Coordinates of C-alpha atoms in Angstrom, one line a residue:
Chain A
M1 CA 119.7 57.8 96.1
K2 CA 117.0 59.4 94.5
K3 CA 114.9 61.5 96.2
K4 CA 111.7 60.4 97.0
N5 CA 108.3 62.2 95.6
I6 CA 106.2 63.9 98.2
E7 CA 102.6 64.5 97.5
L8 CA 100.7 67.1 98.0
D9 CA 99.1 66.9 101.4
V10 CA 97.3 70.2 102.0
D11 CA 93.1 70.5 102.3
F12 CA 93.5 74.2 101.0
I13 CA 95.7 76.8 99.9
G14 CA 95.3 80.4 100.3
G15 CA 92.7 82.1 101.8
H16 CA 95.3 85.3 102.1
G17 CA 93.5 87.6 99.9
S18 CA 94.7 89.2 96.4
L19 CA 98.4 90.2 95.7
T20 CA 99.8 93.8 96.8
K21 CA 101.7 95.9 94.0
A22 CA 104.6 95.4 96.1
D23 CA 104.4 91.6 96.4
E24 CA 103.4 91.7 92.2
L25 CA 106.3 93.3 91.6
A26 CA 108.7 90.8 93.5
I27 CA 107.1 88.1 91.7
S28 CA 107.6 89.6 88.4
E29 CA 110.9 90.3 89.3
F30 CA 111.6 87.2 90.3
I31 CA 110.1 85.4 87.0
R32 CA 112.3 87.7 84.8
K33 CA 115.3 86.5 86.1
D34 CA 114.4 83.3 85.9
K35 CA 114.0 83.9 82.2
E36 CA 117.1 85.2 82.1
K37 CA 119.1 82.5 84.3
R38 CA 117.6 79.5 82.0
K39 CA 118.2 81.5 78.4
L40 CA 122.2 81.6 79.5
K41 CA 122.1 78.2 80.9
E42 CA 121.0 77.2 77.4
F43 CA 123.5 79.3 76.0
R44 CA 126.1 77.7 77.5
K45 CA 124.9 74.8 76.4
K46 CA 124.6 75.2 73.0
A47 CA 128.0 76.9 72.7
A48 CA 129.6 74.2 74.8
A49 CA 128.6 71.3 72.5
K50 CA 129.1 73.7 69.2
R51 CA 133.3 73.8 70.9
K52 CA 132.4 70.1 71.4
E53 CA 131.9 69.2 68.1
N54 CA 134.6 71.6 66.6
T55 CA 137.3 69.6 68.5
L56 CA 135.4 66.5 67.0
L57 CA 136.1 67.8 63.1
K58 CA 139.8 69.3 64.4
S59 CA 141.2 66.4 66.0
P60 CA 143.1 64.0 63.0
Chain B
M1 CA 92.3 54.9 99.6
L2 CA 91.0 55.7 96.4
R3 CA 92.9 57.5 93.6
P4 CA 91.2 58.6 90.6
F5 CA 92.4 60.0 87.0
F6 CA 91.4 63.5 87.6
L7 CA 90.0 65.7 84.2
V8 CA 89.9 69.5 84.5
I9 CA 86.5 71.0 83.2
K10 CA 85.6 75.1 83.7
I11 CA 82.1 75.3 85.6
H12 CA 79.1 76.5 84.6
K13 CA 78.3 74.6 81.4
Y14 CA 79.9 72.0 82.2
E15 CA 82.6 72.2 79.0
I16 CA 85.5 70.1 78.5
I17 CA 88.7 71.9 78.4
Y18 CA 91.3 69.0 78.9
S19 CA 89.8 65.7 78.2
K20 CA 91.4 62.9 80.3
S21 CA 93.6 64.3 82.6
S22 CA 94.5 60.6 83.8
S23 CA 96.4 61.6 86.8
Y24 CA 98.9 59.7 88.3
S25 CA 98.5 56.2 89.7
F26 CA 95.3 56.9 90.2
G27 CA 92.3 54.4 89.6
N28 CA 89.5 55.9 88.0
S29 CA 88.9 59.4 86.0
C30 CA 88.5 63.1 86.4
F31 CA 87.1 66.3 85.6
I32 CA 88.0 69.6 85.6
Y33 CA 85.3 72.3 84.9
K34 CA 84.8 76.1 84.8
L35 CA 82.1 77.7 86.5
Y36 CA 81.0 80.3 83.6
K37 CA 80.0 83.9 84.2
H38 CA 77.9 85.1 81.6
C39 CA 75.6 81.8 81.7
F40 CA 74.5 82.6 85.8
C41 CA 71.8 80.6 86.4
G42 CA 74.2 76.6 85.5
A43 CA 76.7 78.1 88.1
K44 CA 74.3 79.4 90.8
V45 CA 72.7 75.8 90.9
E46 CA 76.1 74.2 91.3
L47 CA 77.1 76.4 93.7
K48 CA 73.9 76.3 95.7
N49 CA 75.3 73.2 98.0
I50 CA 79.1 74.9 98.4
T51 CA 78.7 76.4 101.6
K52 CA 80.4 76.7 104.9
K53 CA 77.4 74.0 106.2
N54 CA 78.7 71.3 103.8
G55 CA 82.4 71.7 104.5
W56 CA 83.6 74.1 102.7
L57 CA 85.6 76.5 103.9
F58 CA 85.8 79.5 101.5
D59 CA 82.8 81.8 100.5
W60 CA 83.2 80.5 96.6
K61 CA 79.8 82.1 96.4
F62 CA 81.8 85.1 96.1
E63 CA 85.1 83.5 94.5
F64 CA 82.8 83.1 92.1
K65 CA 81.2 87.1 91.8
Q66 CA 85.1 88.3 91.1
P67 CA 85.4 88.9 87.0
A68 CA 88.9 89.1 87.3
R69 CA 88.6 85.2 88.6
D70 CA 87.6 82.2 87.2
V71 CA 86.5 79.4 89.2
Y72 CA 87.4 75.7 88.0
K73 CA 85.7 72.3 89.8
L74 CA 87.0 69.2 89.9
T75 CA 84.7 66.0 89.4
I76 CA 86.0 62.0 88.5
V77 CA 84.6 61.2 85.4
N78 CA 82.2 58.7 86.3
N79 CA 80.1 61.2 88.8
Q80 CA 80.3 64.7 87.2
T81 CA 77.6 66.4 89.4
V82 CA 79.6 65.7 92.6
I83 CA 82.2 68.2 93.3
Q84 CA 85.8 67.0 94.7
G85 CA 87.6 70.1 94.9
L86 CA 87.6 73.7 93.6
I87 CA 90.3 76.0 92.4
S88 CA 90.0 80.1 91.9
L89 CA 92.8 81.4 89.5
E90 CA 93.8 84.8 88.2
V91 CA 95.3 85.5 84.8
K92 CA 97.6 88.2 85.7
A93 CA 100.8 89.9 83.4
D94 CA 103.1 87.1 83.6
H95 CA 101.8 84.8 85.5
V96 CA 98.9 82.7 86.9
Y97 CA 97.7 83.9 90.3
M98 CA 96.3 80.8 92.5
H99 CA 93.8 82.6 94.8
L100 CA 91.8 79.8 96.4
V101 CA 91.8 75.6 96.3
E102 CA 90.2 73.3 98.3
S103 CA 88.8 69.7 98.4
A104 CA 85.8 68.7 99.2
S105 CA 84.6 67.9 103.2
F106 CA 85.1 64.2 102.1
N107 CA 88.2 64.8 100.7
K108 CA 89.6 66.1 103.9
G109 CA 91.7 64.8 106.7
K110 CA 93.0 60.9 107.0
A111 CA 90.0 59.7 106.2
K112 CA 89.4 61.3 102.6
V113 CA 88.1 59.2 100.1
Y114 CA 90.1 60.4 96.9
A115 CA 93.7 61.5 97.3
G116 CA 95.7 63.8 95.0
V117 CA 93.0 66.6 94.6
P118 CA 94.9 69.4 95.5
G119 CA 98.0 68.8 93.6
N120 CA 95.4 67.7 90.7
L121 CA 94.4 71.3 90.9
V122 CA 97.7 72.8 91.3
A123 CA 99.0 71.3 88.4
F124 CA 96.0 72.4 86.2
A125 CA 96.6 75.6 87.2
C126 CA 100.6 75.3 85.9
K127 CA 98.5 73.9 82.7
L128 CA 97.0 77.0 82.1
S129 CA 99.5 79.1 82.7
F130 CA 101.0 77.8 79.8
Q131 CA 98.5 77.6 78.0
R132 CA 98.8 81.8 78.2
G133 CA 102.0 82.3 77.6
H134 CA 102.8 82.5 80.9
E135 CA 105.7 79.3 80.7
G136 CA 104.1 77.5 83.9
N137 CA 104.7 80.3 86.3
V138 CA 102.3 80.3 89.1
S139 CA 102.2 81.8 92.1
F140 CA 100.0 81.9 95.3
Y141 CA 100.5 83.0 99.6
S142 CA 101.4 80.3 101.7
K143 CA 100.8 80.1 105.7
T144 CA 104.3 80.1 107.0
Q145 CA 104.7 76.3 108.2
L146 CA 103.3 75.2 104.4
I147 CA 106.6 77.2 102.9
Q148 CA 108.9 74.0 103.3
H149 CA 105.9 70.9 102.3
Y150 CA 105.3 73.1 99.5
I151 CA 109.0 73.4 98.3
E152 CA 109.3 69.1 99.0
S153 CA 105.9 68.6 97.3
L154 CA 105.4 71.0 94.1
N155 CA 109.2 72.1 93.8
A156 CA 107.5 75.4 94.7
M157 CA 110.3 78.4 95.2
H158 CA 110.1 81.0 98.2
V159 CA 110.4 84.0 97.1
G160 CA 109.9 86.2 100.3
G161 CA 107.8 86.3 102.7
R162 CA 104.7 84.1 102.1
I163 CA 104.8 84.6 98.5
M164 CA 105.6 80.8 97.0
I165 CA 106.3 80.5 92.9
I166 CA 105.8 77.4 90.5
D167 CA 108.4 78.0 87.8
T168 CA 108.8 76.7 84.6
T169 CA 110.4 73.6 85.7
A170 CA 108.6 72.6 88.3
A171 CA 105.4 73.3 86.4
L172 CA 107.0 70.4 84.0
K173 CA 107.5 68.6 86.7
L174 CA 103.5 68.2 87.9
I175 CA 102.0 68.6 84.6
N176 CA 103.6 65.4 83.7
K177 CA 102.8 63.8 87.0
Y178 CA 99.2 64.5 86.8
F179 CA 98.3 65.1 83.4
P180 CA 100.4 62.8 81.5
L181 CA 100.2 62.2 77.5

């Protein structure tokens, strides 16, 4: 079943002040890991596609 | 309830940054403006009515004075003088931090005039993040009770504590929803 899209229903966001150094570091770390994960996923996808292509070429 | 098309423009000079950011299932057209700091008089006039007395919760004049932050206003195309919502953003080293987002008093609660004001402003933050080379990453602090709502509505991720992040995938979804080509 398709997941229903929920509309953002708030009147305001924030008001909790600036980011602390520790939070900023946590965000940077998260972004770095997320980037790595996406790169790895892309690499695996490409490798799988290449493998599939090679098997198709080898098959008579 | 009306659902307009939005357009984001930097405040003060009313320079159009994004033209025709037609918003998802909206009926009118909207703009987002940036309030420029270097030409203060225009912004001052703009912010004159952004007071607690007029239903605004946050001190937007203070926000505007912060050198690292940029304040953007959201208007509809047909009436660019009436501010529908405001957003305060800071471009960090690897992402955009959302200090504040607020809908105008008439866009708050159940009897709001326009729906989708905060969603549109958040999508704009994601767009700005892409433009600044931060791959759509946007962070903000959330109230504990709203963490789940942000996960469901914005596809945001809960990093820990009150920190929320909108990553590249979620940012793309939001941009496609609010700024379709």
